[in-house]
Amino acid sequence: MGHLSAMFKLARSLSMKKSKNFCGDGDNGGGGGREAAKAMEKEAKKNELILRSSGCVNVAGSNNLASLFSKRGEKGVNQDCFIVWEEFGCQEDMTFCGIFDGHGPWGHFVAKKVRESLPSHLLCNWQEALAAAESSSVDYLLDEIDLGSDKKLQRFNMWKHCYLKTCAAVDQELEQHRRIDSFHSGTTALTIGELLYIANVGDSRAVLATSEDGILVPVQLTVDFKPSLPQEAERIVECKGRVFCLGDEPGVHRVWLPDEESPGLAMSRAFGDYCIKDFGLISVPEVTQRHISSKDQFVIMATDGVWDVVSNQEAVQIVSSVTDRSKAAKCLVKAAMKAWRRRRRGIAMDDISAVCLFLHSPPPPPPFAATKMV
């Protein structure tokens, strides 16, 4: 039941001086700003900085490497999609990654539309936040940010605000789209950014592999937003929605309309799905952060087609054992496919997709020991 959209944004540092203010065309980040963002995206495509298909991205001089792979399941068209954008926002040290898992009859269209809209909206909102922080003149930022406080907290609050604003705008834009019927279809979202900033909408998962006493261990960075979570179920019930399991799916909690056996969503947060937005389903991300250290090796983002059959520890072991980092996502997806057939016999396999983002350059190979000729 893949219901993830995830966006990953990693930046070692962010300088206002390096960043181009492309949202300041006199429209407060409106249409002109979005057009400028699209122009930046076009330029990035031209320079081969964007990847939207299975493969690998590793720009010359970057310490990061992103490996992507997706495999269609047994339920029809593949509703997963993703994107990796190096030098996001004209930042040489920033990478934007996103993975999107649609659901419903139009889910693949919804996922692709969110993938298309999120980066430009986020770029505009970030530029607007930078300008506001610099001028200290925007009330909504001053409510959240004490400009004299710790800079890391200030930056986190700025990104949090940008994520919240972006998700709200994308969801509203999707509802008004004339060519995509998202009334009974949607996609969920998980986002991660600088240091890492994590914004999660949905039931997919990001897992960090970090070293502890010489052993690689998984750290789950997100919460799977399922209707079974007490706080999620409480909100849905308060909004007159219902949460229960079907008789043939014990343990699988779903969201239902008050008086209909529909739509039966297996997640509690998503873009789209407007048929149940008034009954507890939301597109609000949970935003958190984690500071990257030299012990942190890589992050795995994957749709629940992976996590339904592969544990966090198993995923970390699979990725860490791959000698060719560019093939890491493919190896994880193939392992999940085998696990699905072994552990879920008789159940149609879901779409399975993963993005593996390595945070550091690989260690140099050991020196070659020359043999003395006699």
Coordinates of C-alpha atoms in Angstrom, one line a residue:
M1 CA 0.0 0.0 0.0
G2 CA 2.5 2.6 -1.1
H3 CA 1.3 6.0 0.0
L4 CA 4.5 8.1 0.3
S5 CA 5.7 11.2 -1.2
A6 CA 9.0 12.2 0.1
M7 CA 11.2 15.1 -0.4
F8 CA 14.8 15.2 0.7
K9 CA 16.9 18.3 0.9
L10 CA 20.4 18.2 2.2
A11 CA 22.7 21.2 2.6
R12 CA 26.0 21.4 4.4
S13 CA 25.7 25.2 4.6
L14 CA 23.5 27.9 3.1
S15 CA 24.7 31.4 2.4
M16 CA 22.3 34.2 1.7
K17 CA 25.0 35.8 -0.4
K18 CA 25.3 32.8 -2.7
S19 CA 21.5 32.4 -3.1
K20 CA 19.7 34.2 -5.9
N21 CA 16.6 36.0 -4.9
F22 CA 14.4 34.9 -7.7
C23 CA 11.1 35.4 -5.9
G24 CA 11.5 39.2 -5.5
D25 CA 10.1 40.2 -8.8
G26 CA 7.7 42.6 -7.1
D27 CA 5.1 39.9 -6.6
N28 CA 6.1 38.6 -3.2
G29 CA 7.0 35.2 -4.5
G30 CA 4.0 34.9 -6.8
G31 CA 3.8 34.0 -10.4
G32 CA 7.0 35.7 -11.4
G33 CA 8.9 33.9 -8.6
R34 CA 7.5 30.5 -9.7
E35 CA 8.5 31.3 -13.3
A36 CA 12.0 32.0 -12.2
A37 CA 12.1 28.8 -10.2
K38 CA 11.0 26.9 -13.4
A39 CA 13.7 28.7 -15.3
M40 CA 16.2 27.5 -12.7
E41 CA 14.8 23.9 -13.1
K42 CA 15.2 24.1 -16.8
E43 CA 18.8 25.2 -16.5
A44 CA 19.5 22.4 -14.0
K45 CA 18.1 19.9 -16.4
K46 CA 20.3 21.3 -19.1
N47 CA 23.3 20.8 -16.9
E48 CA 22.2 17.3 -16.0
L49 CA 21.7 18.1 -12.3
I50 CA 18.2 16.6 -12.1
L51 CA 17.3 12.9 -12.3
R52 CA 13.7 11.7 -12.4
S53 CA 14.3 8.0 -13.2
S54 CA 16.2 5.1 -11.8
G55 CA 19.9 5.8 -11.8
C56 CA 22.5 7.7 -9.9
V57 CA 23.4 11.4 -9.4
N58 CA 26.9 12.4 -8.3
V59 CA 28.0 15.9 -9.5
A60 CA 31.7 16.4 -9.8
G61 CA 33.2 17.8 -6.6
S62 CA 30.2 16.8 -4.4
N63 CA 30.6 14.5 -1.4
N64 CA 27.1 13.2 -1.9
L65 CA 25.8 10.4 -4.1
A66 CA 22.2 9.6 -4.6
S67 CA 21.1 6.2 -5.9
L68 CA 17.5 5.8 -7.2
F69 CA 15.4 2.8 -8.3
S70 CA 11.8 2.0 -8.7
K71 CA 9.9 -1.2 -9.6
R72 CA 6.3 -1.5 -10.6
G73 CA 4.2 -3.8 -8.4
E74 CA 1.3 -6.1 -9.4
K75 CA -1.5 -3.6 -9.0
G76 CA -1.3 -1.8 -12.4
V77 CA 0.6 1.3 -13.3
N78 CA 3.5 2.3 -11.1
Q79 CA 2.3 5.2 -8.9
D80 CA 5.8 5.9 -7.5
C81 CA 8.0 8.6 -8.8
F82 CA 11.0 10.6 -7.5
I83 CA 13.5 13.4 -8.2
V84 CA 17.0 14.3 -7.2
W85 CA 18.2 17.8 -7.9
E86 CA 21.8 18.6 -7.2
E87 CA 22.8 22.3 -6.5
F88 CA 19.2 23.0 -5.6
G89 CA 18.4 26.7 -5.5
C90 CA 21.8 27.5 -7.1
Q91 CA 23.5 26.2 -3.9
E92 CA 26.5 24.1 -4.8
D93 CA 26.3 22.2 -1.5
M94 CA 22.6 21.5 -1.5
T95 CA 20.8 18.4 -2.8
F96 CA 17.0 18.0 -3.1
C97 CA 15.6 14.5 -3.2
G98 CA 12.0 13.5 -3.3
I99 CA 10.1 10.2 -3.5
F100 CA 6.4 10.2 -4.2
D101 CA 3.9 7.3 -3.9
G102 CA 0.4 7.9 -5.2
H103 CA -2.7 6.0 -4.5
G104 CA -6.2 5.9 -5.9
P105 CA -7.3 5.8 -9.6
W106 CA -5.4 9.1 -10.4
G107 CA -2.6 8.5 -7.9
H108 CA 0.2 8.4 -10.5
F109 CA -0.9 11.8 -11.8
V110 CA -1.2 13.3 -8.4
A111 CA 2.3 12.0 -7.4
K112 CA 3.9 13.5 -10.5
K113 CA 2.1 16.8 -10.1
V114 CA 3.3 17.1 -6.5
R115 CA 6.8 16.2 -7.6
E116 CA 6.5 19.0 -10.2
S117 CA 5.1 21.6 -7.9
L118 CA 7.0 21.1 -4.6
P119 CA 10.5 22.2 -5.6
S120 CA 9.5 25.5 -7.2
H121 CA 7.1 26.4 -4.3
L122 CA 9.8 25.5 -1.8
L123 CA 12.4 27.6 -3.5
C124 CA 10.2 30.6 -3.6
N125 CA 9.1 30.3 0.0
W126 CA 12.8 29.9 1.2
Q127 CA 13.8 33.0 -0.7
E128 CA 10.9 34.9 0.8
A129 CA 11.9 33.7 4.3
L130 CA 15.5 34.7 3.8
A131 CA 14.5 38.2 2.7
A132 CA 12.0 38.5 5.6
A133 CA 14.6 37.4 8.1
E134 CA 17.1 39.9 6.7
S135 CA 14.7 42.8 6.9
S136 CA 13.0 41.6 10.1
S137 CA 9.8 43.0 8.7
V138 CA 7.4 40.0 8.3
D139 CA 5.2 39.4 11.3
Y140 CA 4.6 35.7 10.6
L141 CA 8.3 35.0 10.8
L142 CA 8.8 37.2 13.9
D143 CA 6.1 35.1 15.7
E144 CA 8.3 32.0 15.2
I145 CA 11.9 33.4 15.0
D146 CA 13.8 35.4 17.5
L147 CA 16.4 36.9 15.3
G148 CA 18.8 37.2 18.3
S149 CA 18.5 33.5 19.2
D150 CA 20.6 30.6 18.2
K151 CA 21.2 30.6 14.5
K152 CA 20.5 26.9 14.1
L153 CA 17.1 27.2 15.8
Q154 CA 16.3 30.2 13.6
R155 CA 17.2 28.3 10.5
F156 CA 15.2 25.3 11.5
N157 CA 12.1 27.5 12.2
M158 CA 12.5 29.2 8.8
W159 CA 12.6 25.8 7.0
K160 CA 9.7 24.6 9.1
H161 CA 7.7 27.6 8.1
C162 CA 8.6 27.1 4.4
Y163 CA 7.6 23.4 4.5
L164 CA 4.3 24.2 6.1
K165 CA 3.5 26.9 3.6
T166 CA 4.7 24.8 0.7
C167 CA 2.6 21.8 1.6
A168 CA -0.5 24.0 2.1
A169 CA 0.0 25.7 -1.3
V170 CA 0.6 22.5 -3.2
D171 CA -2.5 20.8 -1.7
Q172 CA -4.6 23.9 -2.6
E173 CA -3.2 24.0 -6.1
L174 CA -3.9 20.3 -6.6
E175 CA -7.5 20.7 -5.5
Q176 CA -8.0 23.4 -8.1
H177 CA -6.3 21.5 -11.0
R178 CA -8.7 21.0 -13.8
R179 CA -7.1 18.0 -15.4
I180 CA -6.4 15.8 -12.3
D181 CA -9.2 14.3 -10.4
S182 CA -7.8 14.1 -6.9
F183 CA -11.1 13.7 -5.1
H184 CA -10.5 10.0 -4.5
S185 CA -6.7 10.0 -5.2
G186 CA -3.6 11.4 -3.5
T187 CA 0.0 11.0 -2.5
T188 CA 1.8 11.5 0.8
A189 CA 5.0 13.4 1.5
L190 CA 8.2 13.1 3.5
T191 CA 10.8 15.8 3.3
I192 CA 14.3 16.2 4.7
G193 CA 16.6 19.2 4.6
E194 CA 19.6 21.0 5.8
L195 CA 21.4 19.3 8.7
L196 CA 18.9 17.2 8.2
Y197 CA 15.5 18.9 8.3
I198 CA 12.7 16.4 8.1
A199 CA 9.1 17.2 7.0
N200 CA 6.9 14.1 6.9
V201 CA 3.4 13.8 5.4
G202 CA 2.4 10.2 5.2
D203 CA 3.3 6.6 6.0
S204 CA 6.6 6.2 4.3
R205 CA 9.9 6.3 6.1
A206 CA 13.4 7.8 6.2
V207 CA 16.1 5.8 8.0
L208 CA 19.6 7.1 8.8
A209 CA 22.5 4.7 9.0
T210 CA 25.0 5.8 11.7
S211 CA 28.0 4.3 13.3
E212 CA 28.0 3.4 17.0
D213 CA 31.1 1.7 18.5
G214 CA 32.1 0.7 15.0
I215 CA 28.7 -0.9 14.2
L216 CA 26.3 0.5 11.7
V217 CA 22.9 1.0 13.3
P218 CA 19.6 2.4 11.9
V219 CA 17.9 5.5 13.3
Q220 CA 14.4 6.0 12.1
L221 CA 13.9 9.7 11.3
T222 CA 10.2 9.7 10.7
V223 CA 6.9 8.4 12.1
D224 CA 4.7 6.3 9.9
F225 CA 1.5 8.3 9.9
K226 CA -1.0 5.5 10.1
P227 CA -4.6 5.9 11.3
S228 CA -3.8 3.4 14.1
L229 CA -1.6 6.1 15.9
P230 CA -3.6 7.4 18.8
Q231 CA -3.1 11.0 18.1
E232 CA -4.0 10.5 14.4
A233 CA -7.1 8.5 15.2
E234 CA -8.2 11.0 17.8
R235 CA -8.1 13.8 15.2
I236 CA -10.0 11.8 12.6
V237 CA -12.7 10.8 15.0
E238 CA -13.1 14.4 16.3
C239 CA -13.7 15.4 12.6
K240 CA -16.4 12.8 12.3
G241 CA -14.3 10.4 10.3
R242 CA -14.0 6.7 11.2
V243 CA -11.1 4.4 11.8
F244 CA -11.4 0.6 11.7
C245 CA -10.0 -2.5 10.1
L246 CA -11.8 -4.7 7.6
G247 CA -12.5 -8.3 8.6
D248 CA -10.0 -9.7 6.0
E249 CA -7.3 -7.2 7.0
P250 CA -6.8 -7.5 10.7
G251 CA -4.4 -4.9 12.0
V252 CA -4.7 -2.7 9.0
H253 CA -6.4 0.5 10.2
R254 CA -8.1 2.6 7.5
V255 CA -9.9 6.0 7.4
W256 CA -13.5 6.0 6.4
L257 CA -16.2 8.6 5.7
P258 CA -18.9 9.0 8.5
D259 CA -21.7 7.2 6.6
E260 CA -19.9 5.3 3.7
E261 CA -17.6 2.4 3.4
S262 CA -15.2 4.6 1.5
P263 CA -12.4 5.5 0.8
G264 CA -10.5 3.3 3.2
L265 CA -7.2 5.1 3.3
A266 CA -4.4 3.3 5.0
M267 CA -2.6 6.6 6.0
S268 CA -3.7 9.6 8.0
R269 CA -1.9 12.3 6.1
A270 CA -1.7 12.9 2.3
F271 CA -2.0 15.4 -0.5
G272 CA -5.3 15.2 -2.4
D273 CA -8.0 12.8 -1.2
Y274 CA -10.4 15.7 -0.9
C275 CA -13.4 13.4 -0.4
I276 CA -12.2 13.0 3.2
K277 CA -10.2 16.1 3.9
D278 CA -13.1 17.5 6.1
F279 CA -13.0 14.3 8.2
G280 CA -9.6 14.2 9.6
L281 CA -7.1 13.6 6.7
I282 CA -4.5 16.4 6.6
S283 CA -1.5 17.4 4.5
V284 CA 0.4 19.1 7.3
P285 CA 3.9 17.8 7.7
E286 CA 5.6 16.9 10.9
V287 CA 8.9 18.9 10.8
T288 CA 11.9 17.8 12.8
Q289 CA 15.7 18.1 12.5
R290 CA 18.9 16.2 13.1
H291 CA 22.4 17.4 12.8
I292 CA 24.7 15.4 10.6
S293 CA 28.0 14.1 12.0
S294 CA 30.9 12.2 10.6
K295 CA 29.4 9.0 12.0
D296 CA 26.3 9.4 9.8
Q297 CA 26.8 7.4 6.6
F298 CA 23.7 7.4 4.5
V299 CA 19.9 7.9 4.5
I300 CA 17.4 5.5 3.0
M301 CA 14.0 7.0 1.8
A302 CA 11.6 4.4 0.6
T303 CA 7.9 3.8 0.0
D304 CA 6.1 1.5 2.3
G305 CA 6.4 -1.2 -0.4
V306 CA 9.9 -1.6 1.1
W307 CA 9.1 -1.2 4.8
D308 CA 6.1 -3.6 4.7
V309 CA 8.6 -6.4 4.3
V310 CA 12.1 -5.1 5.2
S311 CA 13.1 -3.9 8.7
N312 CA 15.2 -0.8 9.3
Q313 CA 18.2 -3.0 10.3
E314 CA 17.8 -5.2 7.2
A315 CA 17.7 -2.2 4.9
V316 CA 20.8 -0.7 6.4
Q317 CA 22.6 -4.0 6.1
I318 CA 21.6 -4.4 2.5
V319 CA 22.7 -0.9 1.5
S320 CA 26.0 -1.0 3.5
S321 CA 27.0 -4.3 1.9
V322 CA 26.8 -2.9 -1.7
T323 CA 30.2 -2.3 -3.1
D324 CA 28.9 0.0 -6.0
R325 CA 27.0 2.8 -4.3
S326 CA 25.2 3.7 -7.5
K327 CA 23.5 0.3 -7.4
A328 CA 22.4 0.6 -3.7
A329 CA 18.8 1.5 -4.3
K330 CA 18.4 -1.2 -6.9
C331 CA 19.8 -3.8 -4.5
L332 CA 17.4 -2.7 -1.8
V333 CA 14.3 -2.8 -4.1
K334 CA 15.2 -6.2 -5.4
A335 CA 15.7 -7.5 -1.8
A336 CA 12.3 -6.1 -0.9
M337 CA 10.7 -7.8 -3.9
K338 CA 12.1 -11.2 -2.8
A339 CA 11.0 -10.6 0.8
W340 CA 7.5 -9.6 -0.5
R341 CA 7.1 -12.9 -2.4
R342 CA 8.4 -14.8 0.6
R343 CA 6.5 -13.1 3.4
R344 CA 3.3 -12.0 1.7
R345 CA 2.3 -14.9 -0.5
G346 CA -1.0 -14.4 -2.2
I347 CA -1.0 -10.6 -1.8
A348 CA -0.3 -8.4 -4.8
M349 CA 3.1 -6.8 -4.5
D350 CA 3.1 -3.1 -4.1
D351 CA 5.1 -0.6 -6.1
I352 CA 8.6 -0.5 -4.5
S353 CA 10.9 2.5 -4.7
A354 CA 13.9 3.8 -2.8
V355 CA 16.4 6.6 -2.7
C356 CA 19.7 6.1 -1.0
L357 CA 21.7 9.3 -0.2
F358 CA 25.3 8.8 0.8
L359 CA 26.5 11.7 3.0
H360 CA 30.2 11.4 2.6
S361 CA 32.7 10.4 -0.1
P362 CA 33.8 6.8 0.0
P363 CA 37.0 6.1 1.8
P364 CA 40.0 5.8 -0.4
P365 CA 41.1 2.2 -1.3
P366 CA 44.0 0.8 0.6
P367 CA 47.4 1.5 -0.9
F368 CA 48.6 -1.1 -3.4
A369 CA 51.6 -3.0 -2.0
A370 CA 54.1 -3.3 -4.8
T371 CA 56.0 -6.6 -5.0
K372 CA 59.8 -6.3 -5.2
M373 CA 61.1 -8.0 -8.3
V374 CA 64.3 -10.1 -7.8

